[in-house]
PDB file of C-alpha atoms in Angstrom:
ATOM      1  CA  MET U   1      98.733  81.776 117.534  1.00  0.00           C
ATOM      2  CA  LYS U   2     101.434  84.469 117.579  1.00  0.00           C
ATOM      3  CA  ILE U   3     103.376  86.461 114.985  1.00  0.00           C
ATOM      4  CA  GLY U   4     106.249  88.408 116.454  1.00  0.00           C
ATOM      5  CA  ASP U   5     104.845  89.960 119.641  1.00  0.00           C
ATOM      6  CA  VAL U   6     101.184  89.917 118.388  1.00  0.00           C
ATOM      7  CA  GLU U   7      99.005  87.326 120.083  1.00  0.00           C
ATOM      8  CA  PHE U   8      95.922  86.354 118.045  1.00  0.00           C
ATOM      9  CA  GLY U   9      94.310  83.705 120.191  1.00  0.00           C
ATOM     10  CA  SER U  10      92.635  80.647 118.673  1.00  0.00           C
ATOM     11  CA  ASN U  11      91.033  80.421 115.201  1.00  0.00           C
ATOM     12  CA  PRO U  12      91.787  84.038 114.060  1.00  0.00           C
ATOM     13  CA  LEU U  13      90.406  85.308 110.816  1.00  0.00           C
ATOM     14  CA  PHE U  14      92.439  87.608 108.649  1.00  0.00           C
ATOM     15  CA  LEU U  15      91.383  89.986 105.890  1.00  0.00           C
ATOM     16  CA  ALA U  16      93.410  89.284 102.742  1.00  0.00           C
ATOM     17  CA  PRO U  17      95.362  92.080 101.086  1.00  0.00           C
ATOM     18  CA  MET U  18      93.599  93.014  97.848  1.00  0.00           C
ATOM     19  CA  GLU U  19      94.242  95.767  95.341  1.00  0.00           C
ATOM     20  CA  ASP U  20      91.455  98.345  95.171  1.00  0.00           C
ATOM     21  CA  VAL U  21      89.581  96.537  97.917  1.00  0.00           C
ATOM     22  CA  THR U  22      91.388  96.752 101.280  1.00  0.00           C
ATOM     23  CA  ASP U  23      91.251 100.548 101.631  1.00  0.00           C
ATOM     24  CA  ILE U  24      91.272 102.145 105.055  1.00  0.00           C
ATOM     25  CA  GLY U  25      87.482 102.406 105.320  1.00  0.00           C
ATOM     26  CA  PHE U  26      87.015  98.751 104.565  1.00  0.00           C
ATOM     27  CA  ARG U  27      89.799  97.688 106.928  1.00  0.00           C
ATOM     28  CA  HIS U  28      88.200  99.586 109.748  1.00  0.00           C
ATOM     29  CA  LEU U  29      84.840  97.921 109.255  1.00  0.00           C
ATOM     30  CA  CYS U  30      86.332  94.416 108.935  1.00  0.00           C
ATOM     31  CA  LYS U  31      88.254  95.058 112.172  1.00  0.00           C
ATOM     32  CA  ARG U  32      85.034  96.165 113.876  1.00  0.00           C
ATOM     33  CA  TYR U  33      83.296  92.957 112.899  1.00  0.00           C
ATOM     34  CA  GLY U  34      86.092  90.691 114.086  1.00  0.00           C
ATOM     35  CA  ALA U  35      88.913  90.444 111.633  1.00  0.00           C
ATOM     36  CA  ALA U  36      91.985  89.512 113.748  1.00  0.00           C
ATOM     37  CA  MET U  37      94.337  91.184 111.333  1.00  0.00           C
ATOM     38  CA  VAL U  38      93.880  93.305 108.298  1.00  0.00           C
ATOM     39  CA  TYR U  39      96.189  94.162 105.412  1.00  0.00           C
ATOM     40  CA  THR U  40      96.546  97.238 103.184  1.00  0.00           C
ATOM     41  CA  GLU U  41      96.327  96.908  99.454  1.00  0.00           C
ATOM     42  CA  PHE U  42      99.549  95.472  98.171  1.00  0.00           C
ATOM     43  CA  VAL U  43     102.364  97.859  97.429  1.00  0.00           C
ATOM     44  CA  SER U  44     104.745  97.960  94.468  1.00  0.00           C
ATOM     45  CA  ALA U  45     108.346  98.043  95.752  1.00  0.00           C
ATOM     46  CA  GLU U  46     109.556  99.780  92.583  1.00  0.00           C
ATOM     47  CA  ALA U  47     106.888 102.467  92.807  1.00  0.00           C
ATOM     48  CA  LEU U  48     107.607 102.975  96.494  1.00  0.00           C
ATOM     49  CA  VAL U  49     111.339 103.390  95.915  1.00  0.00           C
ATOM     50  CA  ARG U  50     110.541 105.898  93.123  1.00  0.00           C
ATOM     51  CA  SER U  51     108.370 107.855  95.596  1.00  0.00           C
ATOM     52  CA  ILE U  52     105.196 107.548  93.563  1.00  0.00           C
ATOM     53  CA  GLN U  53     102.642 109.461  95.711  1.00  0.00           C
ATOM     54  CA  SER U  54      99.660 107.148  95.036  1.00  0.00           C
ATOM     55  CA  THR U  55     101.806 104.209  96.345  1.00  0.00           C
ATOM     56  CA  ILE U  56     103.081 106.134  99.328  1.00  0.00           C
ATOM     57  CA  ASN U  57      99.440 106.865 100.184  1.00  0.00           C
ATOM     58  CA  LYS U  58      98.822 103.118 100.579  1.00  0.00           C
ATOM     59  CA  LEU U  59     101.071 103.086 103.654  1.00  0.00           C
ATOM     60  CA  THR U  60      98.595 105.189 105.622  1.00  0.00           C
ATOM     61  CA  ILE U  61      97.420 103.086 108.583  1.00  0.00           C
ATOM     62  CA  SER U  62      95.745 103.931 111.907  1.00  0.00           C
ATOM     63  CA  ASP U  63      95.944 102.558 115.357  1.00  0.00           C
ATOM     64  CA  GLU U  64      92.248 101.627 115.293  1.00  0.00           C
ATOM     65  CA  GLU U  65      92.944  98.924 112.737  1.00  0.00           C
ATOM     66  CA  ARG U  66      95.916  97.226 114.413  1.00  0.00           C
ATOM     67  CA  PRO U  67      97.261  94.708 114.100  1.00  0.00           C
ATOM     68  CA  VAL U  68      97.837  95.591 110.448  1.00  0.00           C
ATOM     69  CA  GLY U  69     100.174  94.275 107.767  1.00  0.00           C
ATOM     70  CA  ILE U  70     101.549  95.965 104.703  1.00  0.00           C
ATOM     71  CA  GLN U  71     102.372  93.706 101.765  1.00  0.00           C
ATOM     72  CA  ILE U  72     104.956  94.508  99.139  1.00  0.00           C
ATOM     73  CA  TYR U  73     105.760  92.928  95.869  1.00  0.00           C
ATOM     74  CA  GLY U  74     108.676  93.221  93.420  1.00  0.00           C
ATOM     75  CA  ARG U  75     111.183  91.346  91.305  1.00  0.00           C
ATOM     76  CA  ASP U  76     114.636  92.185  92.620  1.00  0.00           C
ATOM     77  CA  VAL U  77     116.463  92.135  95.859  1.00  0.00           C
ATOM     78  CA  GLU U  78     117.512  95.750  95.999  1.00  0.00           C
ATOM     79  CA  SER U  79     114.130  97.341  95.477  1.00  0.00           C
ATOM     80  CA  MET U  80     112.400  94.840  97.831  1.00  0.00           C
ATOM     81  CA  VAL U  81     114.891  95.571 100.621  1.00  0.00           C
ATOM     82  CA  GLU U  82     114.671  99.348 100.138  1.00  0.00           C
ATOM     83  CA  ALA U  83     110.847  99.214  99.971  1.00  0.00           C
ATOM     84  CA  ALA U  84     110.722  97.076 103.145  1.00  0.00           C
ATOM     85  CA  LYS U  85     112.803  99.752 104.957  1.00  0.00           C
ATOM     86  CA  ILE U  86     110.414 102.482 103.823  1.00  0.00           C
ATOM     87  CA  VAL U  87     107.419 100.430 104.881  1.00  0.00           C
ATOM     88  CA  GLU U  88     109.003  99.850 108.314  1.00  0.00           C
ATOM     89  CA  GLN U  89     108.838 103.627 108.834  1.00  0.00           C
ATOM     90  CA  ALA U  90     105.006 103.396 108.644  1.00  0.00           C
ATOM     91  CA  HIS U  91     105.137 101.120 111.667  1.00  0.00           C
ATOM     92  CA  PRO U  92     103.025  98.117 110.481  1.00  0.00           C
ATOM     93  CA  ASP U  93     102.750  95.148 112.801  1.00  0.00           C
ATOM     94  CA  ILE U  94     104.158  92.883 110.023  1.00  0.00           C
ATOM     95  CA  ILE U  95     105.656  93.225 106.543  1.00  0.00           C
ATOM     96  CA  ASP U  96     104.291  90.591 104.114  1.00  0.00           C
ATOM     97  CA  LEU U  97     106.071  89.568 100.934  1.00  0.00           C
ATOM     98  CA  ASN U  98     103.721  88.942  98.031  1.00  0.00           C
ATOM     99  CA  PHE U  99     104.835  85.821  96.085  1.00  0.00           C
ATOM    100  CA  GLY U 100     101.254  84.930  95.141  1.00  0.00           C
ATOM    101  CA  CYS U 101      99.551  87.584  93.079  1.00  0.00           C
ATOM    102  CA  PRO U 102      98.677  85.836  89.747  1.00  0.00           C
ATOM    103  CA  VAL U 103      97.574  88.790  87.542  1.00  0.00           C
ATOM    104  CA  LYS U 104      99.532  89.290  84.343  1.00  0.00           C
ATOM    105  CA  LYS U 105     100.727  92.827  85.101  1.00  0.00           C
ATOM    106  CA  VAL U 106     102.426  91.515  88.252  1.00  0.00           C
ATOM    107  CA  ALA U 107     103.265  87.823  87.692  1.00  0.00           C
ATOM    108  CA  GLY U 108     104.024  88.353  83.963  1.00  0.00           C
ATOM    109  CA  LYS U 109     106.866  90.700  85.002  1.00  0.00           C
ATOM    110  CA  GLY U 110     108.389  88.236  87.407  1.00  0.00           C
ATOM    111  CA  ALA U 111     106.890  89.563  90.666  1.00  0.00           C
ATOM    112  CA  GLY U 112     104.113  88.136  92.808  1.00  0.00           C
ATOM    113  CA  ALA U 113     103.383  84.550  91.781  1.00  0.00           C
ATOM    114  CA  GLY U 114     105.976  85.037  88.992  1.00  0.00           C
ATOM    115  CA  MET U 115     108.626  84.474  91.723  1.00  0.00           C
ATOM    116  CA  LEU U 116     107.521  80.814  91.746  1.00  0.00           C
ATOM    117  CA  GLN U 117     109.517  80.383  88.522  1.00  0.00           C
ATOM    118  CA  ASN U 118     112.678  81.699  90.180  1.00  0.00           C
ATOM    119  CA  ILE U 119     112.902  80.073  93.623  1.00  0.00           C
ATOM    120  CA  PRO U 120     116.584  81.035  94.225  1.00  0.00           C
ATOM    121  CA  LEU U 121     115.714  84.719  93.714  1.00  0.00           C
ATOM    122  CA  LEU U 122     112.546  84.389  95.809  1.00  0.00           C
ATOM    123  CA  LEU U 123     114.532  82.950  98.729  1.00  0.00           C
ATOM    124  CA  GLU U 124     117.284  85.581  98.370  1.00  0.00           C
ATOM    125  CA  ILE U 125     114.731  88.370  98.528  1.00  0.00           C
ATOM    126  CA  THR U 126     113.142  86.829 101.618  1.00  0.00           C
ATOM    127  CA  ARG U 127     116.500  86.392 103.452  1.00  0.00           C
ATOM    128  CA  GLU U 128     117.620  89.954 102.670  1.00  0.00           C
ATOM    129  CA  VAL U 129     114.323  91.553 103.701  1.00  0.00           C
ATOM    130  CA  VAL U 130     114.310  89.642 106.966  1.00  0.00           C
ATOM    131  CA  LYS U 131     117.808  90.857 107.702  1.00  0.00           C
ATOM    132  CA  ALA U 132     117.036  94.472 106.726  1.00  0.00           C
ATOM    133  CA  VAL U 133     114.102  95.197 109.061  1.00  0.00           C
ATOM    134  CA  GLN U 134     113.082  94.711 112.662  1.00  0.00           C
ATOM    135  CA  VAL U 135     109.409  94.176 111.920  1.00  0.00           C
ATOM    136  CA  PRO U 136     108.284  90.521 111.601  1.00  0.00           C
ATOM    137  CA  VAL U 137     108.388  89.397 107.986  1.00  0.00           C
ATOM    138  CA  THR U 138     105.802  86.934 106.596  1.00  0.00           C
ATOM    139  CA  VAL U 139     105.125  85.527 103.132  1.00  0.00           C
ATOM    140  CA  LYS U 140     101.999  84.825 101.104  1.00  0.00           C
ATOM    141  CA  THR U 141     102.313  82.501  98.166  1.00  0.00           C
ATOM    142  CA  ARG U 142     100.611  79.652  96.210  1.00  0.00           C
ATOM    143  CA  LEU U 143     100.999  75.963  95.745  1.00  0.00           C
ATOM    144  CA  GLY U 144     103.291  76.381  92.786  1.00  0.00           C
ATOM    145  CA  TRP U 145     103.384  77.817  89.245  1.00  0.00           C
ATOM    146  CA  ASP U 146     101.158  75.043  87.768  1.00  0.00           C
ATOM    147  CA  SER U 147      99.963  71.485  88.533  1.00  0.00           C
ATOM    148  CA  ASN U 148     103.308  70.083  87.381  1.00  0.00           C
ATOM    149  CA  HIS U 149     105.228  72.210  89.867  1.00  0.00           C
ATOM    150  CA  LEU U 150     103.487  71.824  93.232  1.00  0.00           C
ATOM    151  CA  ILE U 151     106.465  72.884  95.317  1.00  0.00           C
ATOM    152  CA  ILE U 152     104.857  74.322  98.417  1.00  0.00           C
ATOM    153  CA  THR U 153     105.839  71.605 100.893  1.00  0.00           C
ATOM    154  CA  GLU U 154     109.524  72.072 100.123  1.00  0.00           C
ATOM    155  CA  LEU U 155     109.220  75.827  99.684  1.00  0.00           C
ATOM    156  CA  ALA U 156     107.611  76.282 103.088  1.00  0.00           C
ATOM    157  CA  GLU U 157     110.640  74.732 104.834  1.00  0.00           C
ATOM    158  CA  GLN U 158     113.043  76.902 102.715  1.00  0.00           C
ATOM    159  CA  LEU U 159     111.078  80.083 103.574  1.00  0.00           C
ATOM    160  CA  GLN U 160     111.041  79.168 107.250  1.00  0.00           C
ATOM    161  CA  ASP U 161     114.834  78.798 107.081  1.00  0.00           C
ATOM    162  CA  CYS U 162     115.015  82.325 105.640  1.00  0.00           C
ATOM    163  CA  GLY U 163     113.535  83.620 108.920  1.00  0.00           C
ATOM    164  CA  ILE U 164     109.934  84.418 108.146  1.00  0.00           C
ATOM    165  CA  GLN U 165     107.538  84.362 111.081  1.00  0.00           C
ATOM    166  CA  ALA U 166     104.415  83.071 109.332  1.00  0.00           C
ATOM    167  CA  LEU U 167     103.351  81.757 105.936  1.00  0.00           C
ATOM    168  CA  THR U 168     100.057  82.281 104.137  1.00  0.00           C
ATOM    169  CA  ILE U 169      99.257  79.700 101.389  1.00  0.00           C
ATOM    170  CA  HIS U 170      96.595  80.185  98.794  1.00  0.00           C
ATOM    171  CA  GLY U 171      95.382  76.753  97.708  1.00  0.00           C
ATOM    172  CA  ARG U 172      95.773  77.290  94.000  1.00  0.00           C
ATOM    173  CA  THR U 173      98.569  77.386  91.475  1.00  0.00           C
ATOM    174  CA  ARG U 174      99.403  80.572  89.490  1.00  0.00           C
ATOM    175  CA  SER U 175      98.018  78.996  86.339  1.00  0.00           C
ATOM    176  CA  GLN U 176      94.684  78.510  88.023  1.00  0.00           C
ATOM    177  CA  MET U 177      94.399  82.198  88.836  1.00  0.00           C
ATOM    178  CA  TYR U 178      91.103  82.226  90.751  1.00  0.00           C
ATOM    179  CA  THR U 179      89.382  79.412  88.798  1.00  0.00           C
ATOM    180  CA  GLY U 180      88.503  75.927  89.931  1.00  0.00           C
ATOM    181  CA  GLU U 181      88.505  74.984  93.585  1.00  0.00           C
ATOM    182  CA  ALA U 182      91.228  75.735  96.122  1.00  0.00           C
ATOM    183  CA  ASP U 183      93.188  72.613  97.143  1.00  0.00           C
ATOM    184  CA  TRP U 184      93.576  72.608 100.863  1.00  0.00           C
ATOM    185  CA  THR U 185      95.198  69.156 101.067  1.00  0.00           C
ATOM    186  CA  LEU U 186      98.681  70.586 100.433  1.00  0.00           C
ATOM    187  CA  ILE U 187      98.079  73.408 102.912  1.00  0.00           C
ATOM    188  CA  GLY U 188      97.274  70.725 105.466  1.00  0.00           C
ATOM    189  CA  GLU U 189     100.465  68.758 104.549  1.00  0.00           C
ATOM    190  CA  VAL U 190     102.510  71.859 105.220  1.00  0.00           C
ATOM    191  CA  LYS U 191     100.852  72.507 108.529  1.00  0.00           C
ATOM    192  CA  ASN U 192     101.282  68.897 109.630  1.00  0.00           C
ATOM    193  CA  ASN U 193     104.920  68.754 108.608  1.00  0.00           C
ATOM    194  CA  PRO U 194     106.814  68.176 111.921  1.00  0.00           C
ATOM    195  CA  ARG U 195     109.675  70.390 110.661  1.00  0.00           C
ATOM    196  CA  ILE U 196     107.403  73.407 110.309  1.00  0.00           C
ATOM    197  CA  HIS U 197     107.203  75.479 113.484  1.00  0.00           C
ATOM    198  CA  ILE U 198     105.876  78.862 112.131  1.00  0.00           C
ATOM    199  CA  PRO U 199     102.161  79.605 111.899  1.00  0.00           C
ATOM    200  CA  ILE U 200     100.462  78.467 108.673  1.00  0.00           C
ATOM    201  CA  ILE U 201      97.596  80.609 107.431  1.00  0.00           C
ATOM    202  CA  GLY U 202      95.212  79.021 104.937  1.00  0.00           C
ATOM    203  CA  ASN U 203      93.563  80.997 102.122  1.00  0.00           C
ATOM    204  CA  GLY U 204      91.244  80.198  99.239  1.00  0.00           C
ATOM    205  CA  ASP U 205      87.516  79.723  98.823  1.00  0.00           C
ATOM    206  CA  ILE U 206      86.607  80.623 102.385  1.00  0.00           C
ATOM    207  CA  THR U 207      83.163  81.884 101.422  1.00  0.00           C
ATOM    208  CA  SER U 208      81.034  80.880 104.398  1.00  0.00           C
ATOM    209  CA  PRO U 209      81.230  80.259 108.158  1.00  0.00           C
ATOM    210  CA  GLU U 210      80.987  76.554 107.481  1.00  0.00           C
ATOM    211  CA  LYS U 211      84.074  76.598 105.250  1.00  0.00           C
ATOM    212  CA  ALA U 212      86.029  78.582 107.763  1.00  0.00           C
ATOM    213  CA  LYS U 213      85.311  76.023 110.448  1.00  0.00           C
ATOM    214  CA  GLN U 214      86.193  73.158 108.136  1.00  0.00           C
ATOM    215  CA  ALA U 215      89.548  74.779 107.396  1.00  0.00           C
ATOM    216  CA  PHE U 216      90.492  74.919 111.081  1.00  0.00           C
ATOM    217  CA  LEU U 217      89.174  71.432 111.954  1.00  0.00           C
ATOM    218  CA  GLN U 218      90.137  69.440 108.878  1.00  0.00           C
ATOM    219  CA  TYR U 219      93.456  71.059 108.016  1.00  0.00           C
ATOM    220  CA  GLY U 220      94.635  72.367 111.337  1.00  0.00           C
ATOM    221  CA  VAL U 221      95.752  75.775 110.111  1.00  0.00           C
ATOM    222  CA  ASP U 222      96.634  78.400 112.632  1.00  0.00           C
ATOM    223  CA  ALA U 223      94.543  81.126 110.920  1.00  0.00           C
ATOM    224  CA  VAL U 224      92.211  81.516 107.949  1.00  0.00           C
ATOM    225  CA  MET U 225      92.506  84.398 105.534  1.00  0.00           C
ATOM    226  CA  VAL U 226      89.302  85.545 103.877  1.00  0.00           C
ATOM    227  CA  GLY U 227      89.422  87.348 100.456  1.00  0.00           C
ATOM    228  CA  ARG U 228      86.735  87.764  97.860  1.00  0.00           C
ATOM    229  CA  ALA U 229      83.904  86.757 100.100  1.00  0.00           C
ATOM    230  CA  THR U 230      84.330  89.994 102.102  1.00  0.00           C
ATOM    231  CA  PHE U 231      83.554  92.269  99.115  1.00  0.00           C
ATOM    232  CA  GLY U 232      80.715  94.580 100.233  1.00  0.00           C
ATOM    233  CA  ARG U 233      80.191  92.309 103.270  1.00  0.00           C
ATOM    234  CA  PRO U 234      82.571  93.199 106.113  1.00  0.00           C
ATOM    235  CA  TRP U 235      80.130  91.702 108.600  1.00  0.00           C
ATOM    236  CA  ILE U 236      81.042  88.261 107.293  1.00  0.00           C
ATOM    237  CA  PHE U 237      83.750  88.100 109.959  1.00  0.00           C
ATOM    238  CA  LYS U 238      81.107  88.336 112.693  1.00  0.00           C
ATOM    239  CA  GLU U 239      79.106  85.602 111.014  1.00  0.00           C
ATOM    240  CA  MET U 240      82.210  83.319 110.939  1.00  0.00           C
ATOM    241  CA  ILE U 241      83.256  84.068 114.552  1.00  0.00           C
ATOM    242  CA  ASP U 242      79.811  83.331 115.915  1.00  0.00           C
ATOM    243  CA  TYR U 243      79.700  80.041 113.975  1.00  0.00           C
ATOM    244  CA  LEU U 244      83.194  79.086 115.178  1.00  0.00           C
ATOM    245  CA  ASP U 245      82.103  79.838 118.780  1.00  0.00           C
ATOM    246  CA  ASN U 246      78.841  77.984 118.336  1.00  0.00           C
ATOM    247  CA  LYS U 247      76.890  81.116 118.883  1.00  0.00           C
ATOM    248  CA  PRO U 248      73.810  82.221 116.965  1.00  0.00           C
ATOM    249  CA  PHE U 249      74.444  85.109 114.611  1.00  0.00           C
ATOM    250  CA  ASN U 250      71.914  87.871 114.840  1.00  0.00           C
ATOM    251  CA  GLU U 251      71.467  88.791 111.138  1.00  0.00           C
ATOM    252  CA  LEU U 252      71.884  92.480 110.365  1.00  0.00           C
ATOM    253  CA  THR U 253      68.948  94.203 108.815  1.00  0.00           C
ATOM    254  CA  THR U 254      69.245  95.561 105.336  1.00  0.00           C
ATOM    255  CA  ASP U 255      69.141  99.067 106.786  1.00  0.00           C
ATOM    256  CA  ASP U 256      72.037  98.167 108.992  1.00  0.00           C
ATOM    257  CA  LYS U 257      74.066  96.880 105.993  1.00  0.00           C
ATOM    258  CA  ILE U 258      73.400 100.025 103.953  1.00  0.00           C
ATOM    259  CA  ASP U 259      74.480 102.127 106.971  1.00  0.00           C
ATOM    260  CA  ILE U 260      77.703 100.179 106.965  1.00  0.00           C
ATOM    261  CA  LEU U 261      78.365 100.776 103.263  1.00  0.00           C
ATOM    262  CA  GLU U 262      77.621 104.440 103.661  1.00  0.00           C
ATOM    263  CA  GLU U 263      80.035 104.626 106.624  1.00  0.00           C
ATOM    264  CA  GLN U 264      82.695 103.000 104.483  1.00  0.00           C
ATOM    265  CA  LEU U 265      82.133 105.599 101.773  1.00  0.00           C
ATOM    266  CA  ARG U 266      82.428 108.441 104.254  1.00  0.00           C
ATOM    267  CA  ILE U 267      85.656 107.088 105.799  1.00  0.00           C
ATOM    268  CA  ASN U 268      87.196 106.639 102.393  1.00  0.00           C
ATOM    269  CA  VAL U 269      86.331 110.112 101.191  1.00  0.00           C
ATOM    270  CA  GLU U 270      87.648 111.616 104.408  1.00  0.00           C
ATOM    271  CA  ARG U 271      90.878 109.487 104.598  1.00  0.00           C
ATOM    272  CA  ILE U 272      91.654 109.288 100.860  1.00  0.00           C
ATOM    273  CA  ASP U 273      89.729 111.877  98.736  1.00  0.00           C
ATOM    274  CA  GLU U 274      86.335 112.102  97.155  1.00  0.00           C
ATOM    275  CA  TYR U 275      87.301 110.748  93.742  1.00  0.00           C
ATOM    276  CA  ARG U 276      89.287 107.755  94.848  1.00  0.00           C
ATOM    277  CA  GLY U 277      87.180 107.143  97.937  1.00  0.00           C
ATOM    278  CA  ILE U 278      84.174 106.693  95.643  1.00  0.00           C
ATOM    279  CA  LEU U 279      86.124 104.485  93.201  1.00  0.00           C
ATOM    280  CA  HIS U 280      87.175 102.216  96.137  1.00  0.00           C
ATOM    281  CA  THR U 281      83.683 101.969  97.551  1.00  0.00           C
ATOM    282  CA  ARG U 282      82.172 101.149  94.121  1.00  0.00           C
ATOM    283  CA  ARG U 283      83.918  97.812  94.122  1.00  0.00           C
ATOM    284  CA  HIS U 284      82.079  96.851  97.211  1.00  0.00           C
ATOM    285  CA  LEU U 285      78.708  98.276  96.087  1.00  0.00           C
ATOM    286  CA  ALA U 286      79.020  96.230  92.858  1.00  0.00           C
ATOM    287  CA  SER U 287      79.707  93.027  94.800  1.00  0.00           C
ATOM    288  CA  THR U 288      77.576  93.310  97.962  1.00  0.00           C
ATOM    289  CA  PRO U 289      74.853  90.604  98.145  1.00  0.00           C
ATOM    290  CA  ILE U 290      72.298  92.954  99.705  1.00  0.00           C
ATOM    291  CA  PHE U 291      70.977  94.225  96.364  1.00  0.00           C
ATOM    292  CA  LYS U 292      70.540  90.811  94.842  1.00  0.00           C
ATOM    293  CA  GLY U 293      67.001  89.911  93.969  1.00  0.00           C
ATOM    294  CA  ILE U 294      65.630  93.473  93.722  1.00  0.00           C
ATOM    295  CA  PRO U 295      63.329  93.618  90.658  1.00  0.00           C
ATOM    296  CA  ASN U 296      64.472  95.946  87.846  1.00  0.00           C
ATOM    297  CA  PHE U 297      67.519  97.004  89.817  1.00  0.00           C
ATOM    298  CA  ARG U 298      69.843  97.328  86.772  1.00  0.00           C
ATOM    299  CA  PRO U 299      69.256 101.034  86.106  1.00  0.00           C
ATOM    300  CA  THR U 300      69.901 101.828  89.768  1.00  0.00           C
ATOM    301  CA  ARG U 301      73.074  99.716  89.774  1.00  0.00           C
ATOM    302  CA  ILE U 302      74.377 101.600  86.729  1.00  0.00           C
ATOM    303  CA  GLU U 303      73.575 104.949  88.316  1.00  0.00           C
ATOM    304  CA  MET U 304      75.314 103.827  91.530  1.00  0.00           C
ATOM    305  CA  LEU U 305      78.505 102.802  89.759  1.00  0.00           C
ATOM    306  CA  ARG U 306      78.624 106.033  87.750  1.00  0.00           C
ATOM    307  CA  ALA U 307      78.205 108.402  90.690  1.00  0.00           C
ATOM    308  CA  GLU U 308      81.023 110.871  91.112  1.00  0.00           C
ATOM    309  CA  LYS U 309      79.987 112.851  94.193  1.00  0.00           C
ATOM    310  CA  MET U 310      79.543 111.490  97.702  1.00  0.00           C
ATOM    311  CA  GLU U 311      76.155 113.239  98.192  1.00  0.00           C
ATOM    312  CA  GLN U 312      74.901 111.721  94.901  1.00  0.00           C
ATOM    313  CA  LEU U 313      75.940 108.250  95.894  1.00  0.00           C
ATOM    314  CA  ILE U 314      74.467 108.557  99.325  1.00  0.00           C
ATOM    315  CA  ALA U 315      71.214 109.651  97.750  1.00  0.00           C
ATOM    316  CA  ILE U 316      71.217 106.599  95.578  1.00  0.00           C
ATOM    317  CA  LEU U 317      71.849 104.298  98.496  1.00  0.00           C
ATOM    318  CA  GLU U 318      68.980 105.893 100.373  1.00  0.00           C
ATOM    319  CA  SER U 319      66.736 105.204  97.408  1.00  0.00           C
ATOM    320  CA  CYS U 320      67.798 101.561  97.574  1.00  0.00           C
ATOM    321  CA  ARG U 321      66.312 101.325 101.077  1.00  0.00           C
ATOM    322  CA  GLU U 322      62.929 102.227  99.620  1.00  0.00           C
ATOM    323  CA  LEU U 323      63.389  99.709  96.765  1.00  0.00           C
ATOM    324  CA  ILE U 324      64.149  96.934  99.270  1.00  0.00           C
ATOM    325  CA  ARG U 325      61.175  97.833 101.467  1.00  0.00           C
ATOM    326  CA  GLU U 326      58.737  97.730  98.531  1.00  0.00           C
TER     327      GLU U 326
END
């Protein structure tokens, strides 16, 4: 599989772009454990054009995490084109257009998945961004707005005609948000359409190595994008890669996993700042499976999610080692 000049090999696994999740520390760790490509948190075109510093900060990438994509969202041609030009100066390997985010503050304003209600505008934005930048442009979207408007098979061809170099499809409609099961049948239809020649990346409910393998074998996608299953678990990429390669996965010890989460915290504090670095890491600490099943863990969890200093949070994580050993 190839996007632009980047060769990914067979069965590549991508880290999905996620707000407040795919910070630089987490991206580094996912890359270490086998993610073929990672994405920054998605970026508001309007905020970028207005030079909002917190948004500009999201463009910070490093060579160690390449290939890396930056995803932008917006609701008008002018701001999306201008934002894409600004993003290009950060030298990502791809620029991805977000036509799939379902949350109200994005889709409700006509951006993200809201674009699925205005296909002519969606296509115009795509065409103009492709023309405006030299970096490969890709798109991430959903099956349609709701079950009565499953438009992805036709839309995929239209987007390809606009010049995008890959398409990621989340197997849900906007109205589903993240509920129910992802429907991969339509993703498979797009991939098997003889008129489609760009890579198709499947996304939705890839929560285990077995599901990743099924996505490749049953639906024939070129790559699989993993989202929520990575929270607090960057090593899931190694689990999936070993399973895809029919190799035994050597399970990390709990000590190893706590070391990884502490490293993520340190990277985030160093690369972002202490306050926001801790906030970003909290999301993963709240979701990681390694603390499940510890008796009477609730007070420790509350303390962990209230910590405001790195030293304090490290001390709590160190105490968790002892709780797990007991």
